[in-house]
Amino acid sequence: MIIPKTSTRAITSPSGTADSMEVLAPVTFTSEEVEKMVSELNACIIWGGALDIAPADNVLIEVERPLHYDPWGLMIPSILAKKIAMGVNAGLVLDIPVGEGTKFSTPSRGKEFAHVFKQIASNFGVKAECALTLAHQPIGHAVGPAIEAKEALRLLLDYNVGPNSLIEKSTSLAGILLEMGGKAQRGEGQTLAKQILQSGNAYKKMRDIIELQGGDPDIQPDDIELGPYQKDFYSNKSGHITEVDNAIINQIAKAAGCPYAKTSGVEIYRKQGAKIEKGEKIFTIYSNSENKLRRARKIYNSTGGPIILGGMLIERI
């Protein structure tokens, strides 16, 4: 399979795929360089904006980013313009995260977008499938360019370290692509994707991509530095986590410097459903700046933090 992965930098989130990949290797290349890389390795993970294949989209993104605004009418042409320009037509898998604090707060909104997207893609001869994925809380435990790259690399090196949510989401999406590419029967793609991940072949391929794009193929998770200004937060009571607020996490991560300061980010140690004890560490902010850390701490304290505690009883009537 040939998979030229073009990605955007973050528009409304604390980190985009290109932002995290850039921690591991350069992502800015010319069209000629990309063509050479794909012909050699059948894959790449690059920033699509550098190719100038959809120049109008680049202008619109620069308008959207400071406004923290990414409407449907711009999202669909933004995605498809770059994919069509890259020659993608045989198979496109679109991840649609659904949950509070995301662009699609309910499954019905996600489905509506998926149907519109698939119809427009079909009009341009692009075979697309959409995957609605759970996003009521962060996938994994990391939010921010460097810390997400660290978490992903750790999983590629050792399947057993998890986190399970990252394994399930990544292999679900990869499985759909494997099925569309004829590498697995329908319904069997995720099993094959997990085998590829467990065997170490996914890491080997990622290592090849990193090297081809000019990064250090021997980079280890511990080599990835996080912001020197850090603040840990501890639970002030015991209980079960009933909610992890994505919107507050995004606010804190951006205040800490994401996505521009790649070493900035947050780490969420326990998530929804987990039982925690008073005094247990639940959250850490990393920042490249003392002032930014101060702003991020202020948001955490003023909101009470993104981790909501409660008992298992909602209400007695």
Tab-separated table of C-alpha atoms in Angstrom:
chain	number	residue	atom	x	y	z
A	1	MET	CA	0.000	0.000	0.000
A	2	ILE	CA	1.112	3.547	-0.743
A	3	ILE	CA	0.216	5.971	2.056
A	4	PRO	CA	1.394	9.575	1.598
A	5	LYS	CA	0.143	11.120	4.840
A	6	THR	CA	-0.255	14.873	4.548
A	7	SER	CA	-1.301	16.609	7.740
A	8	THR	CA	-2.142	20.070	8.965
A	9	ARG	CA	-0.717	21.858	11.921
A	10	ALA	CA	-3.112	22.453	14.798
A	11	ILE	CA	-5.979	24.818	14.014
A	12	THR	CA	-8.238	24.614	17.074
A	13	SER	CA	-6.461	21.853	19.042
A	14	PRO	CA	-3.239	21.883	21.114
A	15	SER	CA	-1.426	19.721	18.569
A	16	GLY	CA	-1.833	18.550	14.994
A	17	THR	CA	-0.282	15.453	13.458
A	18	ALA	CA	2.346	17.568	11.707
A	19	ASP	CA	3.231	19.301	14.991
A	20	SER	CA	3.878	16.003	16.783
A	21	MET	CA	5.673	14.391	13.847
A	22	GLU	CA	7.994	17.390	13.649
A	23	VAL	CA	9.297	16.436	17.092
A	24	LEU	CA	10.645	13.245	15.504
A	25	ALA	CA	11.638	14.455	12.041
A	26	PRO	CA	11.282	17.373	9.616
A	27	VAL	CA	7.858	17.610	7.967
A	28	THR	CA	8.423	20.449	5.492
A	29	PHE	CA	9.310	19.289	1.984
A	30	THR	CA	8.870	20.237	-1.656
A	31	SER	CA	6.620	18.255	-3.983
A	32	GLU	CA	9.678	16.752	-5.656
A	33	GLU	CA	11.108	15.610	-2.323
A	34	VAL	CA	7.806	14.048	-1.297
A	35	GLU	CA	7.508	12.202	-4.600
A	36	LYS	CA	11.006	10.792	-4.130
A	37	MET	CA	10.304	9.703	-0.533
A	38	VAL	CA	7.047	7.989	-1.430
A	39	SER	CA	8.620	6.188	-4.386
A	40	GLU	CA	11.334	4.890	-2.058
A	41	LEU	CA	9.284	3.980	1.015
A	42	ASN	CA	5.611	4.084	-0.085
A	43	ALA	CA	4.920	6.389	2.854
A	44	CYS	CA	5.593	9.730	4.480
A	45	ILE	CA	4.157	11.888	7.282
A	46	ILE	CA	4.467	15.514	6.247
A	47	TRP	CA	2.956	18.964	6.624
A	48	GLY	CA	0.715	19.509	3.616
A	49	GLY	CA	0.906	23.293	3.878
A	50	ALA	CA	4.522	23.362	2.704
A	51	LEU	CA	3.647	21.770	-0.636
A	52	ASP	CA	1.470	24.694	-1.709
A	53	ILE	CA	-0.890	22.193	-3.339
A	54	ALA	CA	-3.934	23.985	-1.926
A	55	PRO	CA	-2.782	27.613	-1.544
A	56	ALA	CA	-6.247	29.032	-0.830
A	57	ASP	CA	-6.613	26.562	2.035
A	58	ASN	CA	-3.356	27.764	3.579
A	59	VAL	CA	-4.723	31.309	3.667
A	60	LEU	CA	-8.012	30.212	5.237
A	61	ILE	CA	-6.230	28.184	7.926
A	62	GLU	CA	-4.228	31.249	8.936
A	63	VAL	CA	-7.541	33.069	9.416
A	64	GLU	CA	-9.175	30.187	11.313
A	65	ARG	CA	-6.321	29.496	13.721
A	66	PRO	CA	-6.378	32.730	15.781
A	67	LEU	CA	-10.187	32.635	15.800
A	68	HIS	CA	-10.227	29.011	17.038
A	69	TYR	CA	-12.869	28.450	14.383
A	70	ASP	CA	-13.084	25.614	11.845
A	71	PRO	CA	-16.587	25.425	10.279
A	72	TRP	CA	-17.876	22.569	8.128
A	73	GLY	CA	-17.932	24.711	5.026
A	74	LEU	CA	-14.174	25.073	5.258
A	75	MET	CA	-13.266	21.731	6.858
A	76	ILE	CA	-14.485	19.562	3.993
A	77	PRO	CA	-12.800	21.445	1.125
A	78	SER	CA	-9.686	21.839	3.274
A	79	ILE	CA	-9.367	18.078	3.748
A	80	LEU	CA	-10.352	17.050	0.239
A	81	ALA	CA	-8.371	19.704	-1.635
A	82	LYS	CA	-5.095	18.413	-0.216
A	83	LYS	CA	-5.963	14.736	-0.629
A	84	ILE	CA	-7.120	15.162	-4.229
A	85	ALA	CA	-4.007	17.191	-5.042
A	86	MET	CA	-1.908	14.326	-3.626
A	87	GLY	CA	-3.650	11.886	-5.959
A	88	VAL	CA	-5.594	10.050	-3.252
A	89	ASN	CA	-8.638	8.312	-4.716
A	90	ALA	CA	-8.499	4.589	-3.941
A	91	GLY	CA	-9.016	4.938	-0.209
A	92	LEU	CA	-9.390	7.716	2.337
A	93	VAL	CA	-10.225	7.133	5.998
A	94	LEU	CA	-11.447	10.150	7.939
A	95	ASP	CA	-11.392	10.118	11.721
A	96	ILE	CA	-14.337	12.005	13.241
A	97	PRO	CA	-13.823	12.358	17.011
A	98	VAL	CA	-17.143	12.650	18.843
A	99	GLY	CA	-17.627	13.959	22.365
A	100	GLU	CA	-18.057	17.035	24.526
A	101	GLY	CA	-15.371	19.609	23.849
A	102	THR	CA	-14.792	18.399	20.266
A	103	LYS	CA	-16.070	19.716	16.933
A	104	PHE	CA	-18.780	17.046	17.029
A	105	SER	CA	-20.416	16.913	20.434
A	106	THR	CA	-22.878	14.126	19.558
A	107	PRO	CA	-22.821	11.031	17.295
A	108	SER	CA	-25.704	12.461	15.258
A	109	ARG	CA	-23.630	15.542	14.411
A	110	GLY	CA	-20.705	13.327	13.484
A	111	LYS	CA	-22.881	11.124	11.261
A	112	GLU	CA	-24.343	14.148	9.522
A	113	PHE	CA	-20.859	15.435	8.742
A	114	ALA	CA	-19.720	11.970	7.603
A	115	HIS	CA	-22.557	11.628	5.084
A	116	VAL	CA	-21.896	15.077	3.645
A	117	PHE	CA	-18.161	14.412	3.473
A	118	LYS	CA	-18.564	11.050	1.735
A	119	GLN	CA	-20.982	12.497	-0.814
A	120	ILE	CA	-18.673	15.360	-1.732
A	121	ALA	CA	-15.661	13.030	-1.834
A	122	SER	CA	-17.569	10.697	-4.143
A	123	ASN	CA	-18.329	13.600	-6.475
A	124	PHE	CA	-14.572	13.955	-6.956
A	125	GLY	CA	-13.975	10.245	-7.429
A	126	VAL	CA	-12.546	9.694	-3.955
A	127	LYS	CA	-13.574	6.523	-2.141
A	128	ALA	CA	-13.895	7.583	1.486
A	129	GLU	CA	-14.953	5.967	4.720
A	130	CYS	CA	-15.528	7.838	7.959
A	131	ALA	CA	-14.956	6.504	11.451
A	132	LEU	CA	-16.785	8.057	14.384
A	133	THR	CA	-14.473	7.613	17.362
A	134	LEU	CA	-15.005	8.197	21.069
A	135	ALA	CA	-13.491	11.483	22.188
A	136	HIS	CA	-15.321	12.317	25.417
A	137	GLN	CA	-11.860	12.415	26.982
A	138	PRO	CA	-8.335	12.513	25.511
A	139	ILE	CA	-7.025	9.449	23.702
A	140	GLY	CA	-4.079	8.239	25.733
A	141	HIS	CA	-2.709	10.377	28.540
A	142	ALA	CA	-0.814	13.073	26.635
A	143	VAL	CA	-1.832	16.376	25.034
A	144	GLY	CA	0.775	18.486	23.237
A	145	PRO	CA	3.257	17.968	20.373
A	146	ALA	CA	6.270	16.517	22.205
A	147	ILE	CA	4.429	14.580	24.877
A	148	GLU	CA	2.119	12.994	22.269
A	149	ALA	CA	5.135	12.012	20.163
A	150	LYS	CA	6.736	10.507	23.269
A	151	GLU	CA	3.604	8.484	24.054
A	152	ALA	CA	3.200	7.249	20.468
A	153	LEU	CA	6.853	6.226	20.198
A	154	ARG	CA	6.654	4.383	23.515
A	155	LEU	CA	3.690	2.368	22.227
A	156	LEU	CA	5.412	1.578	18.928
A	157	LEU	CA	8.369	0.216	20.876
A	158	ASP	CA	6.312	-1.811	23.352
A	159	TYR	CA	2.707	-2.816	22.704
A	160	ASN	CA	2.210	-3.806	26.333
A	161	VAL	CA	2.703	-0.286	27.722
A	162	GLY	CA	-0.521	0.903	26.073
A	163	PRO	CA	-2.448	3.011	26.670
A	164	ASN	CA	-5.352	0.849	25.550
A	165	SER	CA	-7.379	3.761	24.189
A	166	LEU	CA	-4.516	4.690	21.852
A	167	ILE	CA	-4.113	1.077	20.734
A	168	GLU	CA	-7.826	0.671	20.047
A	169	LYS	CA	-8.232	3.920	18.142
A	170	SER	CA	-5.090	3.644	16.032
A	171	THR	CA	-5.649	0.008	15.088
A	172	SER	CA	-9.339	0.620	14.357
A	173	LEU	CA	-8.479	3.335	11.842
A	174	ALA	CA	-5.548	1.390	10.401
A	175	GLY	CA	-7.780	-1.659	10.134
A	176	ILE	CA	-10.312	0.178	7.980
A	177	LEU	CA	-7.511	1.332	5.692
A	178	LEU	CA	-6.114	-2.204	5.433
A	179	GLU	CA	-9.556	-3.470	4.461
A	180	MET	CA	-10.013	-0.729	1.865
A	181	GLY	CA	-6.571	-1.552	0.471
A	182	GLY	CA	-7.433	-5.220	0.079
A	183	LYS	CA	-4.988	-6.398	2.742
A	184	ALA	CA	-7.713	-7.763	5.020
A	185	GLN	CA	-11.293	-8.931	4.750
A	186	ARG	CA	-14.002	-6.647	6.075
A	187	GLY	CA	-14.098	-6.879	9.854
A	188	GLU	CA	-10.591	-8.364	10.092
A	189	GLY	CA	-8.505	-5.251	9.538
A	190	GLN	CA	-8.081	-4.293	13.179
A	191	THR	CA	-6.804	-7.768	14.059
A	192	LEU	CA	-4.161	-7.465	11.342
A	193	ALA	CA	-3.278	-3.941	12.477
A	194	LYS	CA	-2.751	-5.163	16.042
A	195	GLN	CA	-0.523	-7.973	14.776
A	196	ILE	CA	1.584	-5.459	12.846
A	197	LEU	CA	1.874	-3.278	15.951
A	198	GLN	CA	2.679	-6.175	18.305
A	199	SER	CA	5.267	-7.667	15.953
A	200	GLY	CA	7.309	-4.472	15.887
A	201	ASN	CA	6.793	-3.979	12.152
A	202	ALA	CA	4.913	-0.727	12.749
A	203	TYR	CA	7.894	0.599	14.713
A	204	LYS	CA	10.303	-0.501	11.979
A	205	LYS	CA	8.263	1.360	9.370
A	206	MET	CA	8.065	4.460	11.544
A	207	ARG	CA	11.809	4.263	12.075
A	208	ASP	CA	12.322	4.156	8.296
A	209	ILE	CA	10.032	7.165	7.812
A	210	ILE	CA	11.837	9.162	10.499
A	211	GLU	CA	15.205	8.403	8.918
A	212	LEU	CA	14.055	9.156	5.369
A	213	GLN	CA	12.640	12.510	6.480
A	214	GLY	CA	15.902	13.493	8.140
A	215	GLY	CA	15.248	12.595	11.773
A	216	ASP	CA	17.165	10.330	14.129
A	217	PRO	CA	15.855	6.772	13.616
A	218	ASP	CA	17.319	5.716	16.964
A	219	ILE	CA	15.384	8.308	18.969
A	220	GLN	CA	13.906	6.938	22.186
A	221	PRO	CA	10.948	8.253	24.210
A	222	ASP	CA	13.261	9.456	26.979
A	223	ASP	CA	15.193	11.535	24.422
A	224	ILE	CA	12.134	13.722	23.868
A	225	GLU	CA	12.328	16.684	26.214
A	226	LEU	CA	9.314	18.307	27.828
A	227	GLY	CA	8.976	21.868	29.050
A	228	PRO	CA	11.313	22.733	31.941
A	229	TYR	CA	8.565	24.601	33.796
A	230	GLN	CA	6.227	22.057	35.313
A	231	LYS	CA	3.400	21.914	37.809
A	232	ASP	CA	1.842	18.786	39.310
A	233	PHE	CA	-1.710	18.710	40.604
A	234	TYR	CA	-3.067	16.316	43.206
A	235	SER	CA	-6.576	15.226	44.073
A	236	ASN	CA	-8.010	17.031	47.089
A	237	LYS	CA	-10.404	14.176	47.818
A	238	SER	CA	-11.045	10.520	47.120
A	239	GLY	CA	-13.629	9.345	44.623
A	240	HIS	CA	-14.296	8.131	41.100
A	241	ILE	CA	-13.565	10.229	38.025
A	242	THR	CA	-16.923	10.933	36.428
A	243	GLU	CA	-15.722	13.276	33.686
A	244	VAL	CA	-12.577	14.551	31.983
A	245	ASP	CA	-13.294	17.906	30.353
A	246	ASN	CA	-11.661	18.200	26.908
A	247	ALA	CA	-12.392	21.909	26.616
A	248	ILE	CA	-10.576	22.746	29.851
A	249	ILE	CA	-7.635	20.542	28.872
A	250	ASN	CA	-7.348	22.379	25.556
A	251	GLN	CA	-7.464	25.759	27.296
A	252	ILE	CA	-4.729	24.753	29.729
A	253	ALA	CA	-2.509	23.216	27.041
A	254	LYS	CA	-2.781	26.280	24.814
A	255	ALA	CA	-2.081	28.622	27.709
A	256	ALA	CA	1.031	26.552	28.455
A	257	GLY	CA	2.276	27.207	24.910
A	258	CYS	CA	0.767	24.554	22.629
A	259	PRO	CA	1.036	24.017	19.742
A	260	TYR	CA	3.807	26.492	18.915
A	261	ALA	CA	6.022	25.553	21.862
A	262	LYS	CA	6.416	21.860	21.158
A	263	THR	CA	7.715	20.967	24.613
A	264	SER	CA	4.572	22.366	26.245
A	265	GLY	CA	1.639	20.121	27.038
A	266	VAL	CA	-0.261	18.279	29.722
A	267	GLU	CA	-0.352	14.765	31.111
A	268	ILE	CA	-3.519	13.188	32.489
A	269	TYR	CA	-2.681	10.282	34.784
A	270	ARG	CA	-6.143	8.901	35.494
A	271	LYS	CA	-9.297	9.071	33.420
A	272	GLN	CA	-13.038	8.486	33.519
A	273	GLY	CA	-14.127	5.591	35.699
A	274	ALA	CA	-10.884	5.374	37.655
A	275	LYS	CA	-10.924	5.430	41.449
A	276	ILE	CA	-8.424	7.820	42.982
A	277	GLU	CA	-7.342	8.608	46.505
A	278	LYS	CA	-6.888	11.971	48.157
A	279	GLY	CA	-3.370	13.250	47.517
A	280	GLU	CA	-2.887	11.184	44.345
A	281	LYS	CA	-1.220	12.934	41.395
A	282	ILE	CA	-3.751	13.391	38.610
A	283	PHE	CA	-2.424	16.060	36.237
A	284	THR	CA	0.815	17.759	35.146
A	285	ILE	CA	1.360	20.892	33.072
A	286	TYR	CA	4.593	21.324	31.084
A	287	SER	CA	5.584	24.682	29.635
A	288	ASN	CA	8.515	26.347	27.925
A	289	SER	CA	7.847	29.576	29.811
A	290	GLU	CA	7.337	30.476	33.442
A	291	ASN	CA	4.752	33.102	32.485
A	292	LYS	CA	2.818	30.652	30.321
A	293	LEU	CA	2.875	28.095	33.106
A	294	ARG	CA	1.455	30.728	35.437
A	295	ARG	CA	-1.408	31.386	32.996
A	296	ALA	CA	-2.089	27.672	32.605
A	297	ARG	CA	-2.131	27.196	36.382
A	298	LYS	CA	-4.582	30.068	36.697
A	299	ILE	CA	-6.984	28.360	34.283
A	300	TYR	CA	-6.662	25.075	36.171
A	301	ASN	CA	-7.379	26.733	39.501
A	302	SER	CA	-10.223	28.939	38.256
A	303	THR	CA	-12.037	26.035	36.572
A	304	GLY	CA	-11.290	23.461	39.233
A	305	GLY	CA	-9.336	21.471	36.664
A	306	PRO	CA	-10.505	19.127	33.907
A	307	ILE	CA	-10.863	16.050	36.108
A	308	ILE	CA	-14.286	15.881	37.740
A	309	LEU	CA	-14.674	13.666	40.793
A	310	GLY	CA	-17.818	12.199	42.256
A	311	GLY	CA	-19.285	9.088	43.729
A	312	MET	CA	-21.000	6.452	41.626
A	313	LEU	CA	-24.402	7.681	42.848
A	314	ILE	CA	-25.758	10.449	40.597
A	315	GLU	CA	-28.839	11.340	42.636
A	316	ARG	CA	-31.140	9.866	45.245
A	317	ILE	CA	-34.806	10.482	44.460
